[in-house]
């Protein structure tokens, strides 16, 4: 009798466990579906323009590629639960998301008429404090043979680091800009203007001269705390751009703001984005190994023409490098040659 009682209890427990997993799956399914609809609702309405920072953080945490994967997962879960209509609905949602993920307009520039010899190569990279070793960072940088390297989180501004960069890039001028921002340049760097992008961010504005001519660089690093509003830093950056309209200008850095944010509308009205203009390949730059957000970006005014832009694949940092080929526009080249 005791054996039968124990067996009966085990069978009863196994039956409960057989029911319980389905209930947990249904609850998990409902939570994910609710989160998906909230994320889409945010994306269709306030996006990151709301003053509620937690909503902004949730918006940043649910980029379009993640919503696509989540809709596909929910479709598979609905199929597992034998809800064929729900499965078909989620498949349709996944298709809609896939179609709209790349719907922002591309601004194609005229066909390239600049000779290769007049082009320059710029590499922008957040190297994440060299967490996998600065020797690996150097190896990746050298493989692209850039004229200009703009590095973020590139180590403290010490003479030891300056010697390290100079040893590995003897043909480049090394400028330590502070706050772990480093500029390596085949050419000369002029006056460096240091400023803040409040509430948490910074920039460096440098006039540089290379074989292509003279132009300005604005180096941007906006802090990545999810609950931090990017409205004020980008508004301040817009002011800097308006103050620099007389010169060819490149704006590059880690914006810690997704490319599809409406906060970039002032920049879209004034500048061209390198990837939108001449980009190829997969665009998102963070986080490695499954990039979902395009945080690292390169922009320019009408004095610069982009010829090619591509994000490199590299496991040395959690950010992908952005490599851009550019030149001064023909009008600017005439001004340089005939001052």
Coordinates of C-alpha atoms in Angstrom, one line a residue:
X1 CA 0.0 0.0 0.0
X2 CA 2.8 2.4 0.8
X3 CA 4.4 1.7 -2.6
X4 CA 1.2 2.4 -4.4
X5 CA 0.8 5.6 -2.4
X6 CA 4.3 6.8 -3.4
X7 CA 3.7 5.9 -7.0
X8 CA 0.4 7.7 -7.0
X9 CA 2.1 10.8 -5.6
X10 CA 4.8 10.7 -8.3
X11 CA 2.3 10.3 -11.1
X12 CA 0.3 13.2 -9.7
X13 CA 3.5 15.3 -9.5
X14 CA 4.5 14.4 -13.1
X15 CA 1.1 15.3 -14.3
X16 CA 1.3 18.7 -12.6
X17 CA 4.7 19.3 -14.1
X18 CA 3.3 18.3 -17.5
X19 CA 0.7 21.0 -17.2
X20 CA 2.8 23.7 -15.6
X21 CA 5.4 24.1 -18.4
X22 CA 2.6 24.9 -20.9
X23 CA 1.2 27.5 -18.5
X24 CA 4.7 29.0 -18.1
X25 CA 5.2 29.1 -21.9
X26 CA 1.8 30.9 -22.3
X27 CA 2.7 33.4 -19.6
X28 CA 6.1 34.0 -21.2
X29 CA 4.5 34.3 -24.6
X30 CA 2.0 37.0 -23.3
X31 CA 4.8 39.0 -21.6
X32 CA 6.9 39.0 -24.7
X33 CA 4.0 39.9 -27.0
X34 CA 3.0 42.8 -24.7
X35 CA 6.6 44.1 -24.7
X36 CA 6.7 43.8 -28.5
X37 CA 3.5 45.8 -28.9
X38 CA 4.7 48.5 -26.4
X39 CA 8.0 48.8 -28.3
X40 CA 6.2 49.1 -31.7
X41 CA 3.8 51.7 -30.2
X42 CA 6.8 53.7 -28.9
X43 CA 8.5 53.5 -32.3
X44 CA 5.3 54.7 -34.1
X45 CA 4.7 57.6 -31.7
X46 CA 7.1 59.3 -29.3
X47 CA 10.3 57.2 -29.9
X48 CA 13.1 58.8 -28.0
X49 CA 11.5 62.3 -27.9
X50 CA 9.7 61.7 -24.6
X51 CA 10.8 63.3 -21.4
X52 CA 10.4 59.9 -19.6
X53 CA 13.9 58.5 -19.7
X54 CA 12.8 54.9 -18.8
X55 CA 10.6 54.9 -22.0
X56 CA 13.6 56.2 -24.0
X57 CA 15.8 53.5 -22.5
X58 CA 13.2 50.9 -23.5
X59 CA 13.0 52.3 -27.0
X60 CA 16.8 52.0 -27.4
X61 CA 16.8 48.5 -26.0
X62 CA 14.3 47.3 -28.7
X63 CA 15.8 48.2 -32.1
X64 CA 14.2 47.0 -35.3
X65 CA 16.5 43.9 -35.8
X66 CA 15.5 42.7 -32.3
X67 CA 11.8 43.3 -33.0
X68 CA 12.2 41.2 -36.1
X69 CA 13.8 38.3 -34.2
X70 CA 11.2 38.6 -31.4
X71 CA 8.3 38.5 -33.9
X72 CA 9.8 35.4 -35.5
X73 CA 10.3 33.8 -32.0
X74 CA 6.7 34.6 -31.1
X75 CA 5.5 33.1 -34.4
X76 CA 7.4 29.9 -33.6
X77 CA 6.0 29.9 -30.0
X78 CA 2.4 30.3 -31.3
X79 CA 2.9 27.4 -33.7
X80 CA 4.2 25.3 -30.7
X81 CA 1.1 26.2 -28.8
X82 CA -1.0 25.3 -31.9
X83 CA -2.4 28.8 -32.4
X84 CA -2.2 28.8 -36.2
X85 CA -3.9 32.2 -36.7
X86 CA -1.5 33.9 -34.1
X87 CA 1.4 32.2 -35.9
X88 CA 0.3 33.7 -39.2
X89 CA -0.2 37.1 -37.6
X90 CA 3.3 37.1 -36.2
X91 CA 4.8 36.0 -39.5
X92 CA 3.1 39.0 -41.1
X93 CA 4.4 41.3 -38.4
X94 CA 7.9 40.0 -39.0
X95 CA 7.6 40.7 -42.7
X96 CA 6.4 44.3 -42.0
X97 CA 9.3 44.9 -39.6
X98 CA 11.8 43.5 -42.1
X99 CA 10.4 45.8 -44.8
X100 CA 10.5 48.9 -42.6
X101 CA 13.9 48.3 -41.0
X102 CA 15.7 49.9 -43.9
X103 CA 13.2 52.4 -44.9
X104 CA 15.1 55.6 -44.0
X105 CA 15.9 57.6 -47.2
X106 CA 19.3 57.3 -48.8
X107 CA 21.0 60.4 -50.1
X108 CA 23.1 59.3 -53.1
X109 CA 25.8 61.8 -54.2
X110 CA 26.8 62.3 -57.9
X111 CA 29.0 59.8 -59.6
X112 CA 32.6 59.9 -58.4
X113 CA 34.7 62.1 -60.6
X114 CA 37.6 62.5 -58.1
X115 CA 40.8 60.6 -58.8
X116 CA 41.9 58.0 -56.3
X117 CA 45.0 60.0 -55.5
X118 CA 42.9 62.8 -54.1
X119 CA 40.9 60.5 -51.8
X120 CA 41.5 60.0 -48.1
X121 CA 40.6 57.2 -45.8
X122 CA 39.2 57.7 -42.3
X123 CA 38.7 55.0 -39.7
X124 CA 36.5 55.7 -36.7
X125 CA 36.6 53.2 -33.9
X126 CA 35.6 52.9 -30.2
X127 CA 38.3 50.4 -29.1
X128 CA 36.8 49.7 -25.7
X129 CA 39.9 50.6 -23.7
X130 CA 41.9 47.9 -25.6
X131 CA 40.2 45.2 -23.6
X132 CA 41.7 42.5 -25.8
X133 CA 45.0 44.1 -26.0
X134 CA 46.2 47.2 -27.9
X135 CA 48.4 45.1 -30.1
X136 CA 45.3 43.5 -31.6
X137 CA 43.8 47.0 -32.0
X138 CA 46.9 48.1 -33.9
X139 CA 46.8 45.0 -36.1
X140 CA 43.2 45.8 -37.1
X141 CA 44.0 49.5 -37.7
X142 CA 47.0 48.7 -39.9
X143 CA 45.0 46.4 -42.1
X144 CA 42.9 49.4 -43.3
X145 CA 45.9 51.7 -44.0
X146 CA 43.9 54.8 -43.1
X147 CA 45.1 58.4 -43.4
X148 CA 43.1 59.4 -40.4
X149 CA 42.3 57.3 -37.3
X150 CA 39.8 58.7 -34.9
X151 CA 39.9 56.5 -31.7
X152 CA 37.5 56.5 -28.7
X153 CA 38.2 54.8 -25.4
X154 CA 41.8 54.5 -26.5
X155 CA 43.7 54.6 -23.2
X156 CA 44.9 57.4 -20.9
X157 CA 46.6 60.5 -22.5
X158 CA 50.1 59.6 -21.2
X159 CA 53.5 59.9 -22.9
X160 CA 53.7 56.1 -22.8
X161 CA 50.6 55.8 -24.9
X162 CA 51.9 58.5 -27.3
X163 CA 55.1 56.5 -27.7
X164 CA 53.1 53.4 -28.3
X165 CA 51.0 55.0 -31.1
X166 CA 54.0 56.7 -32.6
X167 CA 56.0 53.5 -32.7
X168 CA 53.3 51.6 -34.5
X169 CA 52.3 54.5 -36.8
X170 CA 55.5 56.4 -37.5
X171 CA 54.0 58.2 -40.6
X172 CA 51.2 59.6 -38.6
X173 CA 51.1 62.7 -36.3
X174 CA 49.7 61.7 -32.9
X175 CA 47.4 64.0 -31.0
X176 CA 46.1 63.0 -27.6
X177 CA 42.8 64.8 -27.2
X178 CA 42.1 63.8 -23.6
X179 CA 39.3 61.7 -22.2
X180 CA 40.8 58.7 -24.1
X181 CA 40.2 60.3 -27.5
X182 CA 43.2 60.0 -29.9
X183 CA 43.7 61.3 -33.4
X184 CA 46.3 59.7 -35.7
X185 CA 46.9 61.8 -38.9
X186 CA 48.9 61.7 -42.0
X187 CA 49.2 65.5 -42.0
X188 CA 49.2 68.1 -39.4
X189 CA 46.6 69.0 -36.7
X190 CA 46.0 72.7 -35.8
X191 CA 44.3 74.2 -32.7
X192 CA 42.2 71.8 -30.7
X193 CA 39.0 73.1 -29.2
X194 CA 37.7 71.2 -26.2
X195 CA 34.1 71.3 -25.2
X196 CA 31.2 69.5 -23.5
X197 CA 28.0 68.1 -24.9
X198 CA 25.9 68.5 -21.8
X199 CA 24.6 66.8 -19.8
X200 CA 27.0 64.0 -20.4
X201 CA 29.1 64.1 -23.5
X202 CA 32.1 65.8 -25.0
X203 CA 33.6 66.9 -28.3
X204 CA 37.0 67.9 -29.8
X205 CA 37.1 70.2 -32.8
X206 CA 40.4 70.1 -34.8
X207 CA 41.5 71.9 -38.0
X208 CA 43.6 69.3 -39.9
X209 CA 45.6 69.6 -43.1
X210 CA 46.3 66.6 -45.3
X211 CA 47.2 66.1 -49.0
X212 CA 43.5 66.4 -49.7
X213 CA 43.4 70.0 -48.2
X214 CA 42.4 71.7 -45.0
X215 CA 39.1 70.8 -43.2
X216 CA 37.7 70.6 -39.7
X217 CA 37.0 67.5 -37.7
X218 CA 34.5 67.3 -34.9
X219 CA 35.1 64.3 -32.7
X220 CA 32.0 63.3 -30.7
X221 CA 31.6 61.0 -27.7
X222 CA 28.2 61.0 -26.1
X223 CA 27.9 58.9 -22.9
X224 CA 26.0 55.7 -23.2
X225 CA 23.8 55.6 -20.1
X226 CA 20.4 54.4 -21.4
X227 CA 18.3 56.8 -19.3
X228 CA 20.3 59.8 -20.4
X229 CA 18.5 62.1 -22.9
X230 CA 20.4 62.7 -26.1
X231 CA 18.4 65.8 -27.0
X232 CA 20.7 68.4 -25.4
X233 CA 24.0 66.9 -26.6
X234 CA 22.8 66.7 -30.2
X235 CA 21.3 70.2 -30.0
X236 CA 24.7 71.5 -28.9
X237 CA 26.4 69.6 -31.7
X238 CA 24.0 71.2 -34.2
X239 CA 25.1 74.6 -32.9
X240 CA 28.7 73.7 -33.5
X241 CA 27.9 72.6 -37.0
X242 CA 26.1 75.9 -37.7
X243 CA 29.2 77.7 -36.5
X244 CA 31.4 75.8 -38.9
X245 CA 29.6 76.3 -42.2
X246 CA 32.5 78.1 -43.9
X247 CA 34.8 75.1 -43.9
X248 CA 34.7 71.5 -45.1
X249 CA 33.6 69.6 -42.1
X250 CA 33.6 65.9 -40.9
X251 CA 31.6 65.0 -37.8
X252 CA 32.4 61.5 -36.4
X253 CA 32.2 59.6 -33.2
X254 CA 30.2 57.4 -30.9
X255 CA 26.8 59.0 -30.6
X256 CA 25.4 56.2 -28.4
X257 CA 22.1 57.0 -30.2
X258 CA 20.5 54.7 -32.8
X259 CA 20.8 56.1 -36.4
X260 CA 17.0 56.0 -36.8
X261 CA 16.4 58.4 -33.9
X262 CA 14.4 61.5 -34.9
X263 CA 16.9 63.5 -32.8
X264 CA 19.2 63.3 -35.9
X265 CA 16.8 65.3 -38.0
X266 CA 18.8 68.6 -37.5
X267 CA 21.9 66.8 -38.6
X268 CA 20.1 65.2 -41.6
X269 CA 19.1 68.8 -42.6
X270 CA 22.6 70.0 -42.5
X271 CA 24.9 67.1 -43.2
X272 CA 25.2 63.9 -45.2
X273 CA 25.7 60.6 -43.4
X274 CA 28.5 58.4 -44.8
X275 CA 26.6 55.2 -44.8
X276 CA 23.4 56.7 -46.2
X277 CA 25.5 58.2 -49.0
X278 CA 28.0 55.5 -49.9
X279 CA 27.5 52.6 -47.5
X280 CA 27.7 48.9 -48.3
X281 CA 27.2 45.8 -46.1
X282 CA 25.6 45.4 -42.7
X283 CA 25.3 48.8 -40.9
X284 CA 24.8 48.3 -37.1
X285 CA 28.0 48.8 -35.1
X286 CA 27.2 47.6 -31.6
X287 CA 27.3 45.3 -29.7
X288 CA 29.7 42.6 -31.0
X289 CA 29.1 39.8 -31.8
X290 CA 25.5 40.5 -32.7
X291 CA 25.3 44.2 -33.7
X292 CA 21.9 45.7 -33.4
X293 CA 22.4 49.5 -33.2
X294 CA 24.3 52.0 -35.4
X295 CA 25.9 54.0 -32.7
X296 CA 29.2 54.9 -34.5
X297 CA 28.6 57.3 -37.4
X298 CA 30.4 59.7 -39.8
X299 CA 28.8 62.8 -41.2
X300 CA 30.0 65.7 -43.4
X301 CA 28.8 69.0 -44.9
X302 CA 28.8 69.9 -48.6
X303 CA 32.6 70.5 -48.6
X304 CA 33.2 66.8 -48.3
X305 CA 32.2 63.9 -50.6
X306 CA 31.9 60.3 -49.4
X307 CA 33.0 57.6 -51.9
X308 CA 32.7 54.5 -49.8
X309 CA 31.7 53.5 -46.3
X310 CA 31.8 50.1 -44.7
X311 CA 31.8 48.7 -41.1
X312 CA 34.5 46.2 -40.5
X313 CA 34.0 42.9 -38.6
X314 CA 36.4 42.7 -35.7
X315 CA 36.2 41.0 -32.3
X316 CA 38.8 43.2 -30.6
X317 CA 36.1 45.6 -29.4
X318 CA 32.4 45.6 -28.7
X319 CA 32.1 48.3 -31.4
X320 CA 32.7 47.7 -35.1
X321 CA 35.1 50.1 -36.9
X322 CA 33.7 52.4 -39.5
X323 CA 36.0 52.9 -42.5
X324 CA 35.2 55.8 -44.9
X325 CA 36.8 57.0 -48.1
X326 CA 36.3 60.7 -48.9
X327 CA 37.6 63.7 -50.7
X328 CA 37.0 67.4 -50.7
X329 CA 34.4 68.5 -53.3
X330 CA 35.7 69.8 -56.6
X331 CA 34.8 73.4 -55.5
X332 CA 36.8 73.1 -52.3
X333 CA 39.7 71.6 -54.2
X334 CA 39.8 74.6 -56.5
X335 CA 39.9 76.9 -53.5
X336 CA 42.8 74.9 -52.1
X337 CA 44.7 74.9 -55.4
X338 CA 43.9 78.6 -56.1
X339 CA 43.8 80.4 -52.8

